[in-house]
PDB file of C-alpha atoms in Angstrom:
ATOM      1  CA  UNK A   1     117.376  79.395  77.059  1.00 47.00           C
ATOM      2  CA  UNK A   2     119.620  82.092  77.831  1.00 48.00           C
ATOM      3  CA  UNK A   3     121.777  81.920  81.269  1.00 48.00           C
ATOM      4  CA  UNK A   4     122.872  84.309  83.091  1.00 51.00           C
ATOM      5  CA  UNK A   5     122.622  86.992  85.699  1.00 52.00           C
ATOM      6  CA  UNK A   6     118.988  86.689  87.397  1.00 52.00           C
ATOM      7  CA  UNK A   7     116.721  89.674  86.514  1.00 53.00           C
ATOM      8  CA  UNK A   8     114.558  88.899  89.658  1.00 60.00           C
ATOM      9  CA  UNK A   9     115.573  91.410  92.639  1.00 63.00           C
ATOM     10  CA  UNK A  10     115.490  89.702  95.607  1.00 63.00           C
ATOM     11  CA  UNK A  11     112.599  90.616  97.990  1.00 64.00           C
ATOM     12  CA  UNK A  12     112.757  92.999 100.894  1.00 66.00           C
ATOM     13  CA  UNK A  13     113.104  91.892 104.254  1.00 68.00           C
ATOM     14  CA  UNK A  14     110.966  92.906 106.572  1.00 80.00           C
ATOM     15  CA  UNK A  15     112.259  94.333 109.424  1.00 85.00           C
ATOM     16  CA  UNK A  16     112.175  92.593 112.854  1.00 93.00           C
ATOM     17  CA  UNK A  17     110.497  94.734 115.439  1.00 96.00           C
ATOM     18  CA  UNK A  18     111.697  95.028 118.927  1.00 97.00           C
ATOM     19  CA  UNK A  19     110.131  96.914 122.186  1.00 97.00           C
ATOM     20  CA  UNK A  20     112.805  98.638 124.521  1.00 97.00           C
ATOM     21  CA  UNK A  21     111.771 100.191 128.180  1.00 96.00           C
ATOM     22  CA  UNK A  22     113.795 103.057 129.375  1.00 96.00           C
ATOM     23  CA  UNK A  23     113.126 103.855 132.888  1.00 94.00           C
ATOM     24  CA  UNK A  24     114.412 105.317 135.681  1.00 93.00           C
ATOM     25  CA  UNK A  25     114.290 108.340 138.530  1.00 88.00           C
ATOM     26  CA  UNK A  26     111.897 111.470 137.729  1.00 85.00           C
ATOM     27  CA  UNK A  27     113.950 113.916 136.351  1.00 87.00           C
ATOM     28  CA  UNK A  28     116.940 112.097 134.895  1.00 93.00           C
ATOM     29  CA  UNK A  29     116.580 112.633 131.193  1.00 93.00           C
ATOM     30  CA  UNK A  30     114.057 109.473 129.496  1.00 93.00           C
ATOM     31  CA  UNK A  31     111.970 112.458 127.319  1.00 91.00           C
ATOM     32  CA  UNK A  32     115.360 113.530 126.360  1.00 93.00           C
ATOM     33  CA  UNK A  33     116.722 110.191 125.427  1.00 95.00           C
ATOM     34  CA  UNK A  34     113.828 109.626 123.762  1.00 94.00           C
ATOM     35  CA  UNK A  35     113.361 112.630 121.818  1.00 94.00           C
ATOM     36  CA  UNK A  36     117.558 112.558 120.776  1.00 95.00           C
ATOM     37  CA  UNK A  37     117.143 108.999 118.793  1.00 95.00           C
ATOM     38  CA  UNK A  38     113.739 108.855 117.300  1.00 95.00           C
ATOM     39  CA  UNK A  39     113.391 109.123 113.789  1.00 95.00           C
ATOM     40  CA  UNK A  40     110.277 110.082 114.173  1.00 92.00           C
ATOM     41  CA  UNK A  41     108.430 113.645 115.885  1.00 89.00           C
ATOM     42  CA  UNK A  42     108.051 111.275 119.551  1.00 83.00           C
ATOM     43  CA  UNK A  43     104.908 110.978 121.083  1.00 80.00           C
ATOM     44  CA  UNK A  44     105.249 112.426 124.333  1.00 70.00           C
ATOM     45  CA  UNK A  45     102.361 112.645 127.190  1.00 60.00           C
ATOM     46  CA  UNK A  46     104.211 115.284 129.123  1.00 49.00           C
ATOM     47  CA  UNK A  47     101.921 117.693 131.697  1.00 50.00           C
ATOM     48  CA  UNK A  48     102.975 120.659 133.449  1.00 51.00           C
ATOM     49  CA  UNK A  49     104.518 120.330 137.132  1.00 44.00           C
ATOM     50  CA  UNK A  50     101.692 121.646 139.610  1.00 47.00           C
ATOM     51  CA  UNK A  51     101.392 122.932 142.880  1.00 49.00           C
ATOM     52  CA  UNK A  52      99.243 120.109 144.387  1.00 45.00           C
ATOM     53  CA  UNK A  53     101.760 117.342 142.687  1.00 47.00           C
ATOM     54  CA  UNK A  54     104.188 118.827 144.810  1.00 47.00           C
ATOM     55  CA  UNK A  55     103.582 117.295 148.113  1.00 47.00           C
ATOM     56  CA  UNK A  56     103.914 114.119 146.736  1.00 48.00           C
ATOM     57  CA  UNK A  57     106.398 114.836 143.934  1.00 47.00           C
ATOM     58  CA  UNK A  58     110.074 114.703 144.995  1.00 52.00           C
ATOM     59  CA  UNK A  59     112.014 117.266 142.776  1.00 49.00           C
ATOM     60  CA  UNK A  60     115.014 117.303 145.225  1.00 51.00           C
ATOM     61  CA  UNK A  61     118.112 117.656 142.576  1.00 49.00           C
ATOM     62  CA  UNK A  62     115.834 118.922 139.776  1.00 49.00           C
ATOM     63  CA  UNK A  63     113.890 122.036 140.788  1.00 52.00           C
ATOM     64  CA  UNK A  64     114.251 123.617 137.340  1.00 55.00           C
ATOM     65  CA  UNK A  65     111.840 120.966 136.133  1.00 43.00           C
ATOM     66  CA  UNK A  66     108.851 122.243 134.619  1.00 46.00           C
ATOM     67  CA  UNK A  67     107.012 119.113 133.173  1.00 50.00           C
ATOM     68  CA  UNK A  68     106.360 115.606 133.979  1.00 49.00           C
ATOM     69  CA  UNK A  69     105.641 112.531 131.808  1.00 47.00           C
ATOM     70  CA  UNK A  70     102.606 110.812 132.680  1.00 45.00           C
ATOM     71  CA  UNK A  71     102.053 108.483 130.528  1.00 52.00           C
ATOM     72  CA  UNK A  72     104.921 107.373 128.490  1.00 79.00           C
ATOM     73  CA  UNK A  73     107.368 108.703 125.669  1.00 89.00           C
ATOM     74  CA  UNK A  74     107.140 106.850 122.429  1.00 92.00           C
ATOM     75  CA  UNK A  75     109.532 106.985 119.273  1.00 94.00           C
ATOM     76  CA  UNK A  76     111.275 104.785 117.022  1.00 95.00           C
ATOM     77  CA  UNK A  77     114.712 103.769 115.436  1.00 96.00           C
ATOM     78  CA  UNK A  78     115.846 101.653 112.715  1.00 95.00           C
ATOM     79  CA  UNK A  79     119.267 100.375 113.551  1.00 91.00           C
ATOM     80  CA  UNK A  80     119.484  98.154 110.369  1.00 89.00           C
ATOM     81  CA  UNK A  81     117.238  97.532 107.570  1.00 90.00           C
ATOM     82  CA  UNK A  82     116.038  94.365 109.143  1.00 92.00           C
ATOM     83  CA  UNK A  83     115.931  95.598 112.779  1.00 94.00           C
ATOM     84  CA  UNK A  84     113.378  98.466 114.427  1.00 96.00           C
ATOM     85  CA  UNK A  85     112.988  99.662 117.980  1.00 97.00           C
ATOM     86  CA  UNK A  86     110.176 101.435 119.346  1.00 97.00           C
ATOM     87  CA  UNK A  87     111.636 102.670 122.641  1.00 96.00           C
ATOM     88  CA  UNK A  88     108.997 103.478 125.213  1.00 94.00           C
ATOM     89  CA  UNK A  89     109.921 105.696 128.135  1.00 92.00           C
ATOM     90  CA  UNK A  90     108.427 105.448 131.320  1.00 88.00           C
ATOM     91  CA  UNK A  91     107.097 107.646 133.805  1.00 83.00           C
ATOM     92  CA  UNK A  92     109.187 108.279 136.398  1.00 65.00           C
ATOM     93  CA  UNK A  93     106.991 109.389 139.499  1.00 61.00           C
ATOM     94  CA  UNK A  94     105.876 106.978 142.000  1.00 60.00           C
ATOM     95  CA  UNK A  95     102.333 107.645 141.715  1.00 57.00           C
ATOM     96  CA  UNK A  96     102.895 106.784 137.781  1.00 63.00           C
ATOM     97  CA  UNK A  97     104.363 103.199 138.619  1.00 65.00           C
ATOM     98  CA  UNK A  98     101.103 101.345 138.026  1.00 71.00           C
ATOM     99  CA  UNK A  99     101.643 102.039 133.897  1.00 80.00           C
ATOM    100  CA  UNK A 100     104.675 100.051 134.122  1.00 83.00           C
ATOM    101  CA  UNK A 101     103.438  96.530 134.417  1.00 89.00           C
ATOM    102  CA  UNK A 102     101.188  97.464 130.483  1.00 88.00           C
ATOM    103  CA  UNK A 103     104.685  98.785 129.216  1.00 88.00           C
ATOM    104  CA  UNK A 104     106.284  95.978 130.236  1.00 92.00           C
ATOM    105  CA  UNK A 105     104.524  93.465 127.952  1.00 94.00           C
ATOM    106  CA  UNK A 106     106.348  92.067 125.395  1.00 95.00           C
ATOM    107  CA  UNK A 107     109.792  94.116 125.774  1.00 96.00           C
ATOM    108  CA  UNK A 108     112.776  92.876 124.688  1.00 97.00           C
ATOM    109  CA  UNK A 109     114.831  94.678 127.255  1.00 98.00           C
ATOM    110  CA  UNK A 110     115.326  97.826 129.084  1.00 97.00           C
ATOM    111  CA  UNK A 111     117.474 101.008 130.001  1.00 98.00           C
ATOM    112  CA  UNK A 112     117.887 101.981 133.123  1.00 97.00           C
ATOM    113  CA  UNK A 113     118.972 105.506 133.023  1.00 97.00           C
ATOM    114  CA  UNK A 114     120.884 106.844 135.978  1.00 96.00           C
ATOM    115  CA  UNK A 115     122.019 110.541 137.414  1.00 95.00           C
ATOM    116  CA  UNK A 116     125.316 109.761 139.631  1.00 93.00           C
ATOM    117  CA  UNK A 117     123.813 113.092 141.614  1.00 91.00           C
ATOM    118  CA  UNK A 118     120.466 111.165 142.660  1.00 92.00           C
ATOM    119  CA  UNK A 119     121.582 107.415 141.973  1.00 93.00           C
ATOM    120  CA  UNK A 120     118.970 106.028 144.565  1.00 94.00           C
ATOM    121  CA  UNK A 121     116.310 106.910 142.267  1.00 92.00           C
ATOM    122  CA  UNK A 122     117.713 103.854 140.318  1.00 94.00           C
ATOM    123  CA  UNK A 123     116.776 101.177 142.842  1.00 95.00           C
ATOM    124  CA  UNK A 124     113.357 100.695 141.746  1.00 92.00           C
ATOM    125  CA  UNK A 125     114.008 100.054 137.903  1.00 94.00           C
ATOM    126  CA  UNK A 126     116.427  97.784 138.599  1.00 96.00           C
ATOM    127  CA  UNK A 127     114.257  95.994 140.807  1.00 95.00           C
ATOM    128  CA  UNK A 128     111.415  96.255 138.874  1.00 94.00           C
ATOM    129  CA  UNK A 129     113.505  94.310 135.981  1.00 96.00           C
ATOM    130  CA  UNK A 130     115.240  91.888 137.797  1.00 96.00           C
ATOM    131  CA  UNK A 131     112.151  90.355 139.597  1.00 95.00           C
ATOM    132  CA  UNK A 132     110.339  89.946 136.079  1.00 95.00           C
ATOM    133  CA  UNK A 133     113.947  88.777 134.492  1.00 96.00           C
ATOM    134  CA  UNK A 134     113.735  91.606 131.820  1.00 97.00           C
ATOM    135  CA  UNK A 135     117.222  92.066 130.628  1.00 98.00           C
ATOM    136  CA  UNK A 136     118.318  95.938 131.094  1.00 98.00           C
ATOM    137  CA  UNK A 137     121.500  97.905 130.613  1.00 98.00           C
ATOM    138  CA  UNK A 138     122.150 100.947 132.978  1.00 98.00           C
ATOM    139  CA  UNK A 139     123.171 103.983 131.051  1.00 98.00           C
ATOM    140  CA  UNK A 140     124.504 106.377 133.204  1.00 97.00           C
ATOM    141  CA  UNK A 141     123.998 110.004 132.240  1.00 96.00           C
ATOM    142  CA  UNK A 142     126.598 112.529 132.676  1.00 94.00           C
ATOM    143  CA  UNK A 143     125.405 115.881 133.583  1.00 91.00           C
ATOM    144  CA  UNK A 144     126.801 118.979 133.241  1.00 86.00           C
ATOM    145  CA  UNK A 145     128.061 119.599 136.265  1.00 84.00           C
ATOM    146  CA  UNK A 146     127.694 116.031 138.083  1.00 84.00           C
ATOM    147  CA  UNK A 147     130.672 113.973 139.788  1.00 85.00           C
ATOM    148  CA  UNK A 148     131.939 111.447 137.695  1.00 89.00           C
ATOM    149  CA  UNK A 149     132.645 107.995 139.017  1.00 92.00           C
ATOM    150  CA  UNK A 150     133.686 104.912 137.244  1.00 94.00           C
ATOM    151  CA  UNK A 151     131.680 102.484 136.524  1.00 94.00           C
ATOM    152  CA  UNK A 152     132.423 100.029 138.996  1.00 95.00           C
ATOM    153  CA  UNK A 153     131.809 102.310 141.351  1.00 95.00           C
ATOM    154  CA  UNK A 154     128.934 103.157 140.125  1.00 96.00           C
ATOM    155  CA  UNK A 155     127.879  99.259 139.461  1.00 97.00           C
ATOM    156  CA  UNK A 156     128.759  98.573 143.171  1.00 96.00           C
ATOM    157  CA  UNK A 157     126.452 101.769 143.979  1.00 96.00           C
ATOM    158  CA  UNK A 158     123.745 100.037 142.823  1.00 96.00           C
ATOM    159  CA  UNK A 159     124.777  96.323 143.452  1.00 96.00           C
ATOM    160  CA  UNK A 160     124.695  95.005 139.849  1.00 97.00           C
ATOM    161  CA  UNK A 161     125.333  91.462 138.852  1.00 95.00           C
ATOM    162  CA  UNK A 162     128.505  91.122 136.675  1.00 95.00           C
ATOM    163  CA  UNK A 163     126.703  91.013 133.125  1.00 95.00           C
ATOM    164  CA  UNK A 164     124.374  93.765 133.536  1.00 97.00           C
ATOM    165  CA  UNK A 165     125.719  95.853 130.841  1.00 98.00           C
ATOM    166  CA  UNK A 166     126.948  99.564 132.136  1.00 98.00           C
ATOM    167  CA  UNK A 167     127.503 102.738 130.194  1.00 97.00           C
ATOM    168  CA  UNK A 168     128.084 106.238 130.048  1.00 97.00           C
ATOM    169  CA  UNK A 169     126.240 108.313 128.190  1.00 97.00           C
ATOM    170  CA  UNK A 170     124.730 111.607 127.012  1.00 97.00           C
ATOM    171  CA  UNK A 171     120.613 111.647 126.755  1.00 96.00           C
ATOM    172  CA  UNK A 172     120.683 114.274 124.071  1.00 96.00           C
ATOM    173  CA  UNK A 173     123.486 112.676 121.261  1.00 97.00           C
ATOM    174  CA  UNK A 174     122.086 110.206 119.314  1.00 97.00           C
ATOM    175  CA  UNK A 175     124.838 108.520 118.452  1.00 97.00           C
ATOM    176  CA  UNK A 176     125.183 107.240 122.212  1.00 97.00           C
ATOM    177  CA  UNK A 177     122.056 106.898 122.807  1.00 97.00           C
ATOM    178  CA  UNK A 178     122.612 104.457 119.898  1.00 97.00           C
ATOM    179  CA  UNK A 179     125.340 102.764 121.250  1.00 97.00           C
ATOM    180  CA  UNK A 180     123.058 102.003 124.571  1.00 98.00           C
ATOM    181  CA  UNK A 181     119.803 100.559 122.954  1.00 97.00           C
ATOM    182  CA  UNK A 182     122.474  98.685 120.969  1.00 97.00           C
ATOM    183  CA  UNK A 183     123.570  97.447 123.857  1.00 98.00           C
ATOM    184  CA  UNK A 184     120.445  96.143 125.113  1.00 98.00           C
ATOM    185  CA  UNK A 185     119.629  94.175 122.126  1.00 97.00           C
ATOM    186  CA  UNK A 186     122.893  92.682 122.434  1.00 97.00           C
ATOM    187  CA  UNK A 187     122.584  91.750 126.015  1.00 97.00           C
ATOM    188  CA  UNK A 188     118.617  90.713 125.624  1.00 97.00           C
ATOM    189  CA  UNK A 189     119.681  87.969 122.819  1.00 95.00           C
ATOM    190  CA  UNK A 190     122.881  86.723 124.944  1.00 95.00           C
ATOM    191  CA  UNK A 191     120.800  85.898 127.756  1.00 93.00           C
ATOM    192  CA  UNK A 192     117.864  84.208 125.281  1.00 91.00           C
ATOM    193  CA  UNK A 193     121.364  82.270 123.698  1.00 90.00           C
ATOM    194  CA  UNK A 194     122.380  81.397 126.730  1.00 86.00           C
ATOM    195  CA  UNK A 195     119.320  80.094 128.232  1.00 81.00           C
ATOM    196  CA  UNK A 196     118.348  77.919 125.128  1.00 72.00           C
ATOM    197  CA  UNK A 197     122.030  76.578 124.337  1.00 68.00           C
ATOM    198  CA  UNK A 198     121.958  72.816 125.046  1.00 70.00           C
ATOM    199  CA  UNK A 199     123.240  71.545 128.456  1.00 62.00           C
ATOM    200  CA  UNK A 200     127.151  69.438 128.498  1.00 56.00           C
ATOM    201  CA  UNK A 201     126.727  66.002 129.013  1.00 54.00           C
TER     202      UNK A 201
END
C-alpha cells in the first residue's frame, strides 16, 4: 500500500441559498439596485406609468419616472462559493402592497432603501419589517443632486433602533450594493445568534 497525498478531490459544496427583500418608496431606485448586482439578465415586471394610475400614484419628487414595477424585480448574486442571494425587489406603490406579505415568506432579511429628498416614503417598510421581526438594513441612496445628512440624522429621521444597520449607498455600483446585502446577512444571522445563545445563569 502506497501512502501519500489523497487522489480523491474533495466534493463541492453546495451553496446555501438565501432570500433578501429590498423595499422601499416608489421611485427610489429597487429596479436599479437590482439590476446593478445581479449576475444574471433580472427579471423585472416593470409597466409603463399611465394616465389613470395617476390619481392615485404619488410621483411628487420623481416626475421623470416613466415605469413602475408591479410585480417584483428578481436577480441573483453569489457572494461566496457556498453562499447565494436571490434579491427580490418590491413594488413600491401603495396599491401594490398586497404582494408583499407572498414576498415576504421565507426571507432572510431586507433592505430598506431610502431617498433623503422623500424619506417619509420609508415609514412603511420599516414598519412593515419590524411588526413581522424581519431583520432589514436601511441603505440610503445618494442622489445626484440630494442633501446629504449623516446617518444619525438620518436614523433619528426615521426613528431606528440602535442595531438596525445604516448605510450609504449608490443603487447603480455593484460593489456597494454588495457591501449592503452583505450587510443584511450579517445582521439577519446576529440577531438568529443572539436569540438562540443560551441564557447566564
Amino acid at each position: 500500500m502506497v501512502f501519500g497525498r489523497s487522489s480523491h478531490r474533495p466534493r463541492p459544496v453546495d451553496p446555501v441559498s438565501l432570500k433578501i427583500l429590498v423595499a422601499g418608496g416608489f421611485g427610489v431606485g429597487k429596479t436599479t439596485l437590482v439590476g446593478a448586482v445581479s449576475e444574471i439578465r433580472p427579471l423585472r415586471t416593470e409597466e409603463i406609468l399611465s394616465e389613470a394610475g395617476r390619481p392615485v400614484d404619488d410621483i411628487a419628487g420623481v416626475e421623470e419616472k416613466t415605469t413602475t414595477t408591479v410585480a417584483m424585480d428578481f436577480g441573483r448574486i453569489t457572494l461566496r462559493e457556498d453562499l447565494v442571494l436571490y434579491v427580490f425587489g418590491t413594488p413600491g406603490q401603495d396599491r401594490f402592497w398586497f404582494l408583499w406579505d407572498e414576498l415576504a415568506q421565507g426571507a432572510l432579511g431586507a433592505v430598506v432603501l431610502a431617498d433623503t429628498r422623500r424619506l417619509a416614503d420609508s415609514f412603511a417598510a420599516v414598519d412593515y419589517f419590524e411588526r413581522r421581526g424581519i431583520p432589514f438594513t436601511v441603505a440610503v441612496n445618494c442622489f445626484e443632486g440630494a442633501d446629504r445628512f449623516p446617518g444619525e440624522t438620518v436614523r433619528s429621521a426615521l426613528d431606528l433602533d440602535p442595531e438596525v444597520p445604516l448605510l450609504m449607498c449608490d443603487a447603480r455600483d455593484r460593489e456597494s450594493v454588495k457591501e449592503v446585502l452583505v450587510s443584511v446577512v450579517e445582521h439577519a444571522m446576529n440577531r438568529a445568534a443572539t436569540r438562540h445563545a443560551p441564557a447566564a445563569t
